[in-house]
Amino acid sequence: MESVMTRKWGLALLLALGVTSTRAAGPTITIDTASPSGKVSPLFYGLMTEEINHAYDGGLYAELVRNRALLDDAASPAHWSVVQSDDAAGTIALDRSEPLNATIGTSLRLEVTKASAGHAAGVANEGYWGIPVKSHTRYRGSFYAKAAPGFDGPITVSIQSDDGRTVYATGKVARLAPAWKQYEVTLQTGNVSPTSKARYVLTLDRPGKVWFSLVSLFPPTFKNQANGFRPDIMQMMVDMKPRFLRFPGGNYLEGDQIADRFDWKKTLGPLSERPGHMAPWSYRSSDGLGLYEFLLWCEDMNAEPVLAVYAGYSLKGAHVNPGPDLQPHVQDALDEIEYVTGPATSKWGALRAKAGHPQAFKLTYVEVGNEDWFDKSGSYDQRFVQFNTAIKARYPQLKVISTVGFEQPEGLRVHSVKPDVLDEHYYRPVDVFLRMARGQYEKYDRRGPEIFVGEWAAYETPFEPWNARSRGEPPTPNMQAAIGDAAFLTQMEKNSDIVVMNCYAPMFVNVNPGARQWRPNLIGYDAMRVYGSPSYHAIKMFSTHLGDEILKATAADTDVLVSVTRDSRSGTIYVKLVNATDADAPVQLDFQGVRSLASTATAVTLAADPKATNSIDAPRTVAPVTSKVSGVKPGFTYKVPAHGIVVLIVETR
Ligand code: AHR
């Protein structure tokens, strides 16, 4: 009794002196700055990619000609049409009797029967939902051609309006040889009204017969790389500061059938030696974006590859038996790792050097397969062991990822060895993500395996991603989904000592009708424009304000979700706050153990109606706003807006 009285008097004395208790009543977030609870994984934020929704062909890969190798459709020259008029006529057809080479076994035969100066006939490519025409832009055109006897040129190459009435840029190849040869042209636009209602046209101004193959047109690319990437899409990713790129999939790694896997050796070298292959999302891949280009993509973003190797299971259920049958695939994986990391003197490293990159790429993680819980034969355990043993024997420094995580039943997981890392995939409704945000990873054993959340996305509609396009849902998610995403991120960030990497999926969608197979997606584009979904902005806000230390934050009497990290060099503290409710939520931010805080902080806020979203025509309806916060001190109150995501950047002194 006496001691209670003493405490009461002590409290009264402190209040009289104007000192308030550090334990505040009401909604409070207490941040322990004295000792970090863990280290943020250095590769925590990254990106996942695969050929889906025309992510590469018709997306990041800047090639503008669709079906350039004439292999997309065995029956007809898909995406090509005849250019003719009352005064000019011709026909086009696929021709297997005049192949470019053993790899590209079909060519496009153009037979012009009537044409003259001013009345040309030829062939047009419609591009990937149009050809983007921009002012004062230089395009690099190229094609292989072989002229039949009686015709030796010229060929006029142009970018023109769909109806042929406006020519935006033109080039000419004066003479054609009777044997296959590659020709190059430069096309330069002047002052034009930007449009994608355009086509790429090759014409003859006299009768003649020509075969074409690998007809290509590139606009300016990121860093002007040959065979490169669209600068605007690339910049969206660079701005997120990703630390890794998981490639090549996803289902794209596996293919529907074993023969359709990402067979990396067939994606190297000159384009004329790349046959392309059928991808699992209902269209062929040109493989113009092959293994070497994936690696350059990583380098361009200052990110490291997380290399997924084909592990003997394909999407429609076929698998390769562990043991001798699997050995060629294991060898392929070892060769692939050598291509990425080996010295220029090694067999596969030499090929990389020949392509232009003598220096090895940094590689820490190799993933064995993709979502192998779908393999109902139960072969994954032994397949994984075979890969793991071979990889560790040759590359002991590498960490090997199993594709079956704790979110899958125990019986499906690898049990014969302990994988270094498990890849968990979560496509879940927003309310499930909000639940997972409250403790999903706290219960994970810190002794490992490490966790890679290699695909995740909150969705706001009933989930049938592959049917969503027929229901007309927008290709990218709305603000409500972004709240779910940000909530889940607070959970992963707080536990980024064990959750070593994460990446949203899918990353890309071409928003044109018919181009997509999945929703929701992070970044949308058409031939001319690109935009980020609310989820894109939320992830970018988080990934660009990270630091390297996790600070323990305890929330009391509030639904606001929080994650706090700090940059150990500068002392800057990043407080991430997510309010999923429809009321503003004031919270007292109680920084414990801090000497002093700068009186002004910066807030980056994404807040909007849950149904609000961005689109190709309204790209910034939901966008982050940066503002100054004054009156910052330990215990200050900050109001987190309804349906709001906030990153508070607080400087310590
Ligand atoms: O991201 C779309 C698909 O979802 C991936 O290809 C696959 O890994 C997952 O099932």
XYZ file of C-alpha atoms and ligand atoms in Angstrom:
663
model
C 0.000 0.000 0.000
C 2.771 2.300 0.941
C 4.623 1.764 -2.301
C 1.473 2.527 -4.343
C 1.111 5.814 -2.507
C 4.781 6.589 -3.123
C 4.351 5.956 -6.858
C 1.272 8.239 -6.928
C 3.137 11.058 -5.233
C 6.097 10.545 -7.508
C 3.831 10.843 -10.566
C 2.200 14.000 -9.195
C 5.640 15.515 -8.713
C 6.704 14.735 -12.269
C 3.481 16.258 -13.654
C 4.033 19.346 -11.549
C 7.461 19.665 -13.170
C 5.827 19.488 -16.642
C 7.286 16.087 -17.562
C 4.739 13.789 -19.181
C 4.801 10.065 -18.917
C 6.360 8.304 -21.921
C 3.514 5.781 -21.854
C 0.761 7.798 -23.517
C -2.887 6.864 -23.472
C -4.772 6.523 -26.778
C -3.462 5.449 -30.151
C 0.274 5.221 -29.836
C 3.126 3.779 -31.802
C 6.187 3.280 -29.683
C 9.426 3.124 -31.633
C 12.473 1.709 -29.947
C 15.446 3.533 -31.446
C 17.942 2.337 -28.851
C 18.688 -1.070 -30.321
C 17.646 -2.297 -33.770
C 15.733 -5.541 -33.729
C 17.430 -6.768 -36.895
C 19.166 -5.934 -40.135
C 17.141 -5.200 -43.259
C 18.100 -7.728 -45.898
C 20.282 -5.911 -48.463
C 18.318 -7.396 -51.378
C 14.919 -6.883 -49.803
C 13.114 -5.049 -52.619
C 13.271 -6.402 -56.137
C 11.263 -7.149 -59.250
C 9.854 -10.283 -60.817
C 9.477 -10.709 -64.523
C 8.202 -13.171 -67.107
C 6.676 -13.077 -70.572
C 2.986 -12.568 -69.738
C 0.607 -9.757 -70.800
C 3.115 -8.903 -73.581
C 5.722 -7.979 -71.037
C 8.660 -8.240 -73.461
C 7.366 -8.579 -77.034
C 5.010 -5.611 -77.175
C 6.414 -4.308 -73.896
C 9.868 -3.712 -72.486
C 11.724 -5.157 -75.477
C 11.750 -2.209 -77.834
C 11.290 -4.095 -81.129
C 8.332 -2.544 -82.955
C 7.720 -5.168 -85.640
C 5.361 -7.926 -84.567
C 6.082 -11.423 -85.850
C 9.343 -10.225 -87.385
C 10.589 -13.781 -87.976
C 7.266 -14.962 -89.446
C 7.108 -17.854 -86.996
C 4.127 -16.758 -84.890
C 1.522 -18.506 -86.997
C 2.221 -21.483 -89.247
C -0.830 -20.815 -91.426
C -0.565 -17.145 -92.381
C 1.680 -14.086 -92.065
C 0.015 -12.858 -88.872
C 0.215 -9.085 -88.288
C 1.341 -8.489 -91.889
C -0.840 -7.223 -94.719
C -0.511 -6.337 -98.387
C -0.141 -2.705 -99.366
C -1.805 -2.076 -102.692
C -4.124 0.352 -104.467
C -6.013 0.755 -107.733
C -2.662 1.289 -109.449
C -0.495 -1.173 -107.539
C -1.013 -4.833 -106.657
C 0.756 -7.687 -104.963
C 0.391 -10.782 -102.807
C 2.106 -12.023 -99.681
C 2.516 -15.526 -98.288
C 4.599 -17.564 -95.893
C 7.252 -19.511 -97.756
C 9.001 -22.503 -96.237
C 10.935 -23.243 -99.382
C 13.052 -20.096 -98.949
C 14.093 -20.141 -95.285
C 16.584 -17.615 -93.959
C 18.586 -20.429 -92.352
C 18.134 -23.631 -90.362
C 16.825 -21.665 -87.366
C 14.325 -19.365 -89.056
C 12.592 -21.790 -91.371
C 9.929 -19.512 -92.858
C 10.151 -16.314 -94.865
C 7.648 -13.810 -96.181
C 7.262 -13.846 -99.953
C 6.124 -10.595 -101.549
C 5.160 -10.734 -105.180
C 4.398 -7.353 -106.735
C 2.536 -7.717 -110.014
C 1.774 -4.051 -110.688
C 3.595 -0.960 -109.414
C 5.271 2.188 -110.671
C 6.872 5.361 -109.374
C 4.263 7.002 -107.137
C 2.188 3.798 -107.047
C 4.080 1.353 -104.862
C 2.942 -2.038 -103.618
C 4.349 -3.945 -100.694
C 3.838 -5.263 -97.231
C 2.924 -3.621 -93.922
C 3.389 -4.661 -90.327
C 0.853 -3.448 -87.771
C 3.285 -3.534 -84.833
C 2.215 -4.298 -81.297
C -1.070 -2.433 -81.260
C 0.414 0.254 -83.476
C 3.809 1.747 -84.201
C 4.697 4.693 -81.942
C 5.512 7.795 -83.941
C 7.237 10.631 -82.118
C 8.735 13.933 -83.271
C 12.418 14.226 -84.196
C 13.070 10.586 -83.510
C 15.528 8.293 -85.224
C 14.425 4.707 -85.866
C 16.754 1.886 -86.842
C 15.256 -0.396 -89.453
C 16.762 -3.629 -90.699
C 15.662 -6.677 -92.626
C 17.001 -9.726 -94.390
C 15.964 -9.998 -98.020
C 16.557 -12.127 -101.072
C 15.486 -10.899 -104.507
C 14.153 -13.219 -107.209
C 15.700 -13.010 -110.704
C 14.472 -9.925 -112.553
C 14.355 -7.633 -109.507
C 17.290 -5.940 -107.781
C 15.683 -3.014 -105.963
C 14.962 -0.515 -104.716
C 12.970 -1.165 -101.531
C 11.402 1.804 -99.794
C 10.936 1.523 -96.053
C 8.571 3.858 -94.246
C 6.608 4.539 -91.111
C 3.233 5.775 -92.204
C -0.282 6.302 -90.916
C -2.594 3.281 -90.844
C -4.355 4.476 -93.968
C -1.094 5.219 -95.769
C -1.972 8.872 -96.332
C 0.761 10.316 -94.103
C 4.381 9.231 -94.311
C 6.204 10.088 -91.085
C 9.675 8.807 -91.951
C 11.229 7.033 -94.855
C 14.422 5.261 -95.960
C 15.591 3.391 -99.010
C 17.699 0.357 -99.881
C 18.857 0.970 -103.441
C 19.993 -2.476 -104.503
C 19.032 -5.958 -103.440
C 21.153 -9.096 -103.864
C 19.842 -12.418 -105.167
C 21.025 -14.199 -101.979
C 19.963 -13.607 -98.379
C 21.594 -10.493 -96.963
C 20.841 -8.086 -94.132
C 20.068 -4.439 -94.946
C 19.895 -1.470 -92.616
C 18.087 1.850 -92.902
C 17.651 4.874 -90.696
C 14.280 6.568 -90.525
C 14.054 10.044 -89.037
C 10.812 11.797 -88.166
C 10.412 15.561 -88.298
C 7.896 17.588 -86.395
C 4.917 15.220 -86.197
C 1.875 14.833 -84.012
C 2.645 11.812 -81.850
C 0.502 8.819 -82.680
C 0.518 5.051 -82.570
C -1.999 4.716 -85.380
C 0.799 3.862 -87.727
C 2.327 0.934 -89.598
C 5.739 -0.084 -90.895
C 5.834 -0.549 -94.655
C 8.271 -2.020 -97.206
C 7.374 -1.336 -100.824
C 8.537 -1.872 -104.410
C 7.862 0.658 -107.170
C 8.011 -1.928 -109.937
C 6.954 -5.544 -110.341
C 9.219 -8.083 -108.669
C 9.482 -10.891 -106.155
C 11.299 -10.620 -102.804
C 11.578 -12.780 -99.704
C 11.892 -11.062 -96.335
C 12.919 -12.321 -92.929
C 13.649 -10.766 -89.526
C 12.162 -7.419 -90.454
C 12.964 -5.133 -87.555
C 12.415 -1.571 -86.414
C 13.794 -0.109 -83.212
C 13.099 3.315 -81.736
C 15.732 4.880 -79.462
C 16.381 2.493 -76.577
C 17.432 2.831 -72.955
C 21.075 3.988 -72.963
C 20.958 3.483 -76.736
C 21.705 -0.221 -76.340
C 21.354 -2.297 -79.501
C 18.503 -4.814 -79.254
C 17.492 -2.844 -76.165
C 14.651 -1.738 -73.947
C 11.954 0.914 -73.986
C 13.371 3.854 -72.022
C 10.076 4.888 -70.407
C 9.277 1.436 -69.019
C 12.864 0.946 -67.953
C 12.822 4.236 -66.073
C 9.732 3.181 -64.117
C 11.727 0.247 -62.767
C 14.951 2.154 -62.185
C 12.960 4.655 -60.118
C 11.938 1.856 -57.757
C 15.610 1.140 -56.965
C 15.173 -2.625 -57.147
C 18.032 -4.690 -55.747
C 17.304 -7.846 -57.751
C 15.419 -9.145 -60.754
C 13.841 -12.605 -60.568
C 13.798 -14.098 -64.065
C 12.771 -15.677 -66.396
C 9.650 -16.728 -64.514
C 7.157 -17.790 -63.373
C 5.444 -20.171 -65.668
C 7.534 -18.753 -68.499
C 10.513 -20.658 -67.106
C 8.664 -23.972 -67.265
C 6.591 -23.647 -70.430
C 3.407 -25.619 -70.884
C 5.433 -28.603 -72.040
C 9.065 -29.538 -71.485
C 9.921 -28.520 -75.063
C 8.478 -25.053 -74.371
C 10.706 -24.323 -71.361
C 12.966 -21.276 -71.330
C 15.822 -23.029 -73.107
C 18.402 -20.352 -72.399
C 21.017 -21.599 -74.857
C 18.567 -20.945 -77.694
C 18.135 -17.339 -76.577
C 21.762 -16.299 -77.145
C 23.682 -14.836 -80.045
C 22.521 -13.086 -83.215
C 18.759 -12.766 -83.597
C 18.977 -14.879 -86.741
C 20.082 -17.788 -84.516
C 17.205 -17.466 -82.041
C 14.210 -19.588 -83.023
C 11.901 -18.191 -80.334
C 9.459 -20.482 -78.584
C 5.862 -20.933 -77.556
C 5.302 -19.256 -74.200
C 2.688 -20.488 -71.708
C 0.491 -17.401 -71.993
C -0.916 -18.168 -75.450
C 1.574 -16.415 -77.695
C 5.090 -17.057 -78.987
C 8.120 -15.356 -77.603
C 10.673 -14.004 -80.071
C 13.450 -14.498 -77.483
C 14.897 -11.202 -78.662
C 15.040 -10.619 -74.937
C 17.203 -13.609 -74.069
C 19.488 -14.521 -71.198
C 22.135 -11.947 -72.118
C 19.523 -9.170 -72.318
C 18.083 -10.191 -68.934
C 21.539 -9.711 -67.457
C 21.955 -6.289 -69.080
C 18.528 -5.383 -67.747
C 19.749 -6.203 -64.223
C 22.881 -4.161 -64.770
C 20.900 -1.206 -66.106
C 18.908 -1.167 -62.861
C 21.912 -1.763 -60.639
C 20.198 -4.943 -59.506
C 21.461 -8.491 -59.284
C 19.906 -11.475 -60.991
C 17.906 -14.049 -59.047
C 18.310 -16.765 -61.607
C 15.557 -19.344 -61.936
C 16.786 -22.517 -63.649
C 14.523 -25.024 -65.354
C 14.131 -27.949 -62.971
C 12.385 -30.639 -65.004
C 8.734 -29.787 -64.464
C 6.412 -28.055 -66.919
C 3.087 -26.406 -66.327
C 0.791 -28.939 -67.931
C 2.127 -31.626 -65.592
C 5.033 -33.345 -67.396
C 8.124 -33.934 -65.304
C 11.575 -35.394 -65.808
C 12.474 -38.204 -63.437
C 15.232 -37.436 -60.982
C 18.428 -39.366 -61.745
C 20.058 -39.793 -65.161
C 17.051 -38.358 -67.053
C 17.366 -35.107 -65.144
C 21.135 -34.845 -65.473
C 21.119 -32.908 -68.798
C 18.920 -30.262 -67.173
C 21.217 -30.077 -64.156
C 24.153 -29.627 -66.534
C 22.215 -26.901 -68.358
C 21.767 -25.088 -65.053
C 25.474 -25.368 -64.220
C 26.328 -24.053 -67.689
C 23.863 -21.211 -67.203
C 25.438 -20.226 -63.909
C 28.820 -20.308 -65.647
C 27.445 -18.048 -68.387
C 26.378 -15.549 -65.722
C 29.293 -15.764 -63.307
C 32.181 -17.586 -64.992
C 35.424 -15.914 -66.065
C 35.778 -14.939 -69.703
C 38.177 -17.875 -70.024
C 35.495 -20.437 -69.123
C 33.477 -22.105 -71.867
C 30.204 -20.295 -71.182
C 31.776 -17.154 -69.722
C 33.605 -16.801 -73.046
C 30.287 -16.678 -74.858
C 29.098 -13.923 -72.559
C 32.363 -12.051 -73.148
C 31.884 -12.455 -76.887
C 28.447 -10.894 -76.572
C 30.115 -7.831 -75.042
C 30.357 -8.467 -71.304
C 33.702 -9.949 -70.223
C 33.000 -9.117 -66.616
C 31.068 -11.720 -64.627
C 27.707 -10.768 -63.147
C 27.138 -10.951 -59.413
C 24.897 -13.820 -58.408
C 23.832 -14.817 -54.909
C 20.619 -16.785 -55.404
C 19.606 -19.533 -57.805
C 16.012 -20.772 -57.829
C 15.263 -24.371 -58.782
C 12.074 -24.371 -60.857
C 8.845 -22.505 -60.250
C 5.859 -23.359 -58.077
C 6.784 -27.025 -58.001
C 3.930 -27.730 -55.595
C 1.938 -28.183 -58.797
C 4.006 -31.311 -59.489
C 1.593 -33.900 -58.196
C 4.010 -36.748 -58.960
C 5.953 -35.819 -55.828
C 9.231 -35.716 -57.752
C 10.303 -32.243 -56.598
C 12.034 -33.359 -53.425
C 14.518 -35.497 -55.335
C 14.755 -33.133 -58.293
C 15.636 -30.325 -55.891
C 18.218 -32.489 -54.126
C 19.904 -33.308 -57.435
C 20.159 -29.645 -58.460
C 21.110 -28.493 -54.982
C 23.922 -31.043 -54.682
C 25.368 -30.212 -58.095
C 25.119 -26.437 -57.621
C 26.640 -26.515 -54.138
C 29.473 -28.787 -55.290
C 30.517 -26.378 -58.007
C 29.362 -23.054 -56.513
C 29.358 -23.434 -52.716
C 28.840 -19.705 -52.236
C 25.426 -19.733 -53.944
C 22.166 -19.916 -52.034
C 19.638 -22.278 -53.549
C 15.920 -21.536 -53.451
C 13.182 -24.154 -53.255
C 9.925 -23.140 -54.900
C 7.697 -24.669 -52.229
C 7.214 -22.459 -49.195
C 5.498 -22.763 -45.844
C 2.241 -21.599 -47.396
C 2.027 -25.043 -49.018
C 1.149 -28.297 -47.246
C 4.125 -29.906 -45.562
C 3.976 -33.003 -47.763
C 4.746 -30.935 -50.868
C 7.818 -29.273 -49.392
C 11.400 -30.399 -49.879
C 12.244 -32.642 -46.926
C 15.406 -34.530 -47.824
C 17.631 -31.464 -47.440
C 17.088 -28.071 -45.851
C 16.935 -25.536 -48.657
C 18.688 -22.222 -48.045
C 15.593 -20.306 -49.072
C 11.899 -21.011 -49.680
C 9.930 -19.051 -52.273
C 6.381 -18.269 -51.126
C 3.699 -16.906 -53.455
C 0.669 -14.999 -52.264
C -2.121 -13.795 -54.515
C -4.742 -12.938 -51.909
C -7.738 -10.615 -51.382
C -7.071 -7.352 -49.557
C -8.685 -8.515 -46.304
C -6.411 -11.567 -46.181
C -3.369 -9.352 -46.726
C -4.556 -7.111 -43.904
C -4.729 -10.168 -41.666
C -1.334 -11.410 -42.793
C 0.035 -7.946 -42.033
C -0.605 -8.677 -38.360
C 1.949 -11.335 -37.682
C 2.443 -13.632 -40.683
C 6.226 -13.711 -40.419
C 6.706 -13.131 -36.702
C 6.192 -16.823 -36.139
C 8.847 -17.936 -38.655
C 11.895 -19.709 -37.282
C 14.897 -17.384 -37.445
C 17.191 -20.375 -37.970
C 15.888 -20.569 -41.516
C 15.284 -21.346 -44.237
C 15.239 -17.737 -45.377
C 12.055 -16.639 -47.111
C 11.725 -15.160 -50.574
C 8.243 -13.859 -51.324
C 8.832 -14.258 -55.036
C 5.295 -13.424 -56.215
C 2.652 -11.530 -54.367
C -0.239 -9.156 -55.052
C -3.379 -8.109 -53.228
C -6.498 -8.142 -55.357
C -9.688 -6.265 -54.801
C -12.026 -8.374 -56.940
C -12.951 -12.045 -56.973
C -9.765 -13.704 -58.109
C -9.770 -15.311 -61.480
C -6.771 -13.580 -62.914
C -6.885 -15.315 -66.258
C -10.607 -14.601 -66.720
C -10.504 -11.017 -65.543
C -10.014 -9.611 -69.023
C -13.277 -11.081 -70.247
C -15.060 -9.439 -67.316
C -13.628 -6.130 -68.416
C -11.817 -5.341 -65.199
C -9.050 -2.778 -65.419
C -5.593 -4.265 -65.945
C -4.077 -2.657 -62.878
C -5.321 -2.612 -59.280
C -6.991 0.252 -57.423
C -6.197 2.093 -54.196
C -7.870 -0.552 -52.071
C -5.458 -3.157 -53.391
C -2.547 -0.779 -52.831
C -3.574 -0.547 -49.159
C -3.481 -4.338 -48.928
C -0.087 -4.385 -50.645
C 1.363 -1.716 -48.377
C -0.023 -3.452 -45.291
C 1.641 -6.711 -46.322
C 4.860 -4.822 -47.018
C 4.944 -3.459 -43.456
C 4.838 -7.070 -42.261
C 7.562 -8.237 -44.636
C 9.752 -5.218 -43.884
C 9.545 -5.711 -40.129
C 10.633 -9.271 -40.677
C 13.200 -8.580 -43.349
C 15.816 -10.348 -41.269
C 14.114 -13.592 -42.367
C 12.156 -12.385 -45.435
C 15.261 -11.681 -47.470
C 13.615 -10.689 -50.753
C 10.191 -9.864 -52.114
C 8.749 -8.934 -55.475
C 5.243 -8.139 -56.709
C 3.894 -10.079 -59.700
C 3.115 -9.734 -62.485
C 5.007 -6.544 -63.098
C 3.880 -5.588 -66.607
C 0.730 -5.369 -68.674
C 0.154 -4.101 -72.166
C -3.286 -2.530 -71.693
C -4.507 -2.991 -75.257
C -7.535 -5.237 -75.737
C -6.391 -8.809 -76.161
C -2.887 -8.198 -74.866
C -3.313 -9.395 -71.335
C -3.813 -12.731 -69.673
C -3.737 -11.696 -66.014
C -4.714 -9.067 -63.509
C -3.808 -7.271 -61.311
C -0.502 -5.974 -62.656
C 1.851 -3.290 -61.426
C 2.758 -1.204 -64.479
C 0.593 -0.629 -67.555
C 1.522 0.652 -70.994
C 0.554 0.910 -74.606
C 2.812 1.677 -77.562
C 3.300 5.316 -76.514
C 2.709 5.639 -72.792
C 3.340 4.005 -69.441
C 1.821 4.457 -65.983
C 2.103 3.077 -62.490
C -0.809 1.640 -60.541
C -1.434 2.845 -56.976
C 0.391 -0.327 -55.894
C 3.401 0.741 -57.968
C 3.532 4.046 -56.111
C 3.102 2.363 -52.735
C 5.929 -0.098 -53.375
C 8.161 2.621 -54.773
C 7.520 4.806 -51.719
C 8.605 1.934 -49.516
C 11.527 0.657 -51.567
C 13.143 4.061 -51.984
C 13.002 4.799 -48.245
C 14.510 1.827 -46.553
C 17.762 2.033 -44.619
C 19.489 -1.009 -43.200
C 18.195 -1.450 -39.644
C 14.813 -2.643 -38.418
C 13.462 -0.723 -35.420
C 10.859 -2.344 -33.235
C 7.563 -0.454 -33.369
C 4.683 -1.374 -31.091
C 1.192 -0.112 -31.870
C -1.408 0.317 -29.120
C -5.098 1.254 -29.523
C -4.791 1.793 -33.251
C -5.483 -0.148 -36.435
C -2.689 1.683 -38.204
C -0.063 -0.749 -39.467
C 3.522 0.272 -39.109
C 7.057 -0.628 -40.058
C 10.084 1.408 -39.037
C 13.593 1.195 -40.444
C 16.674 3.368 -40.118
C 19.698 4.253 -42.155
C 22.561 3.496 -39.762
C 24.929 5.924 -41.484
C 22.723 9.011 -41.554
C 20.430 8.155 -38.639
C 17.375 8.893 -40.810
C 14.317 6.991 -39.612
C 11.636 5.836 -42.055
C 8.214 5.339 -40.496
C 5.758 3.573 -42.782
C 2.125 3.905 -41.769
C -0.882 2.269 -43.386
C -4.445 3.210 -42.493
C -6.922 0.816 -44.108
C -9.951 2.381 -42.406
C -12.251 5.092 -43.721
C -11.431 7.545 -40.931
C -8.300 9.599 -40.380
C -6.225 8.017 -37.649
C -4.214 10.251 -35.335
C -1.359 8.360 -33.693
C 1.174 9.487 -31.174
C 4.637 8.587 -32.380
C 6.682 7.838 -29.368
C 10.372 7.636 -30.286
C 12.124 6.026 -27.373
C 15.846 6.233 -26.847
C 16.424 9.018 -29.338
C 18.564 12.007 -28.348
C 16.654 14.521 -30.447
C 14.683 14.736 -33.668
C 14.813 17.434 -36.323
C 11.687 19.522 -35.791
C 10.619 19.105 -39.406
C 10.062 15.802 -41.171
C 8.989 14.898 -44.699
C 5.833 12.929 -45.399
C 5.228 11.081 -48.652
C 1.522 10.282 -48.766
C -0.626 8.151 -51.030
C -4.267 8.539 -50.042
C -7.398 8.227 -52.123
C -10.830 6.741 -52.355
C -10.391 2.959 -52.275
C -12.002 2.666 -55.696
C -9.758 5.319 -57.230
C -7.216 4.053 -59.699
C -4.836 5.010 -62.483
C -5.129 4.127 -66.134
C -3.364 4.766 -69.399
C -5.598 7.816 -69.991
C -5.592 9.034 -66.384
C -2.164 7.958 -65.195
C -1.847 10.048 -62.049
C -5.274 10.067 -60.435
C -3.617 8.374 -57.485
C -0.094 9.641 -56.945
C 2.115 10.339 -53.949
C 2.280 13.833 -52.510
C 5.316 15.084 -50.595
C 4.829 17.548 -47.748
C 6.615 18.982 -44.743
C 5.603 17.994 -41.230
C 6.442 20.464 -38.491
C 6.398 20.153 -34.729
C 8.222 16.856 -34.821
C 9.474 15.659 -31.439
C 9.311 12.448 -29.479
C 5.639 11.821 -28.746
C 4.222 14.112 -31.439
C 0.881 13.232 -32.951
C 0.577 12.472 -36.644
C -2.721 11.999 -38.448
C -2.645 9.136 -40.936
C -5.276 9.896 -43.581
C -8.147 7.507 -44.229
C -7.239 4.917 -46.859
C -3.763 6.285 -46.634
C -0.206 5.087 -46.965
C 2.479 7.341 -45.526
C 6.250 7.276 -45.358
C 7.510 9.697 -42.733
C 11.160 10.610 -43.138
C 12.426 11.718 -39.762
C 15.942 13.026 -39.225
C 17.658 12.372 -35.920
C 20.297 14.589 -34.342
O 2.495 -14.206 -62.238
C 1.637 -15.006 -62.947
C 1.847 -16.497 -62.653
O 1.421 -16.789 -61.364
C 3.266 -16.974 -62.667
O 3.715 -17.262 -63.942
C 3.217 -18.200 -61.833
O 4.437 -18.470 -61.209
C 2.104 -17.905 -60.869
O 1.235 -18.974 -60.756
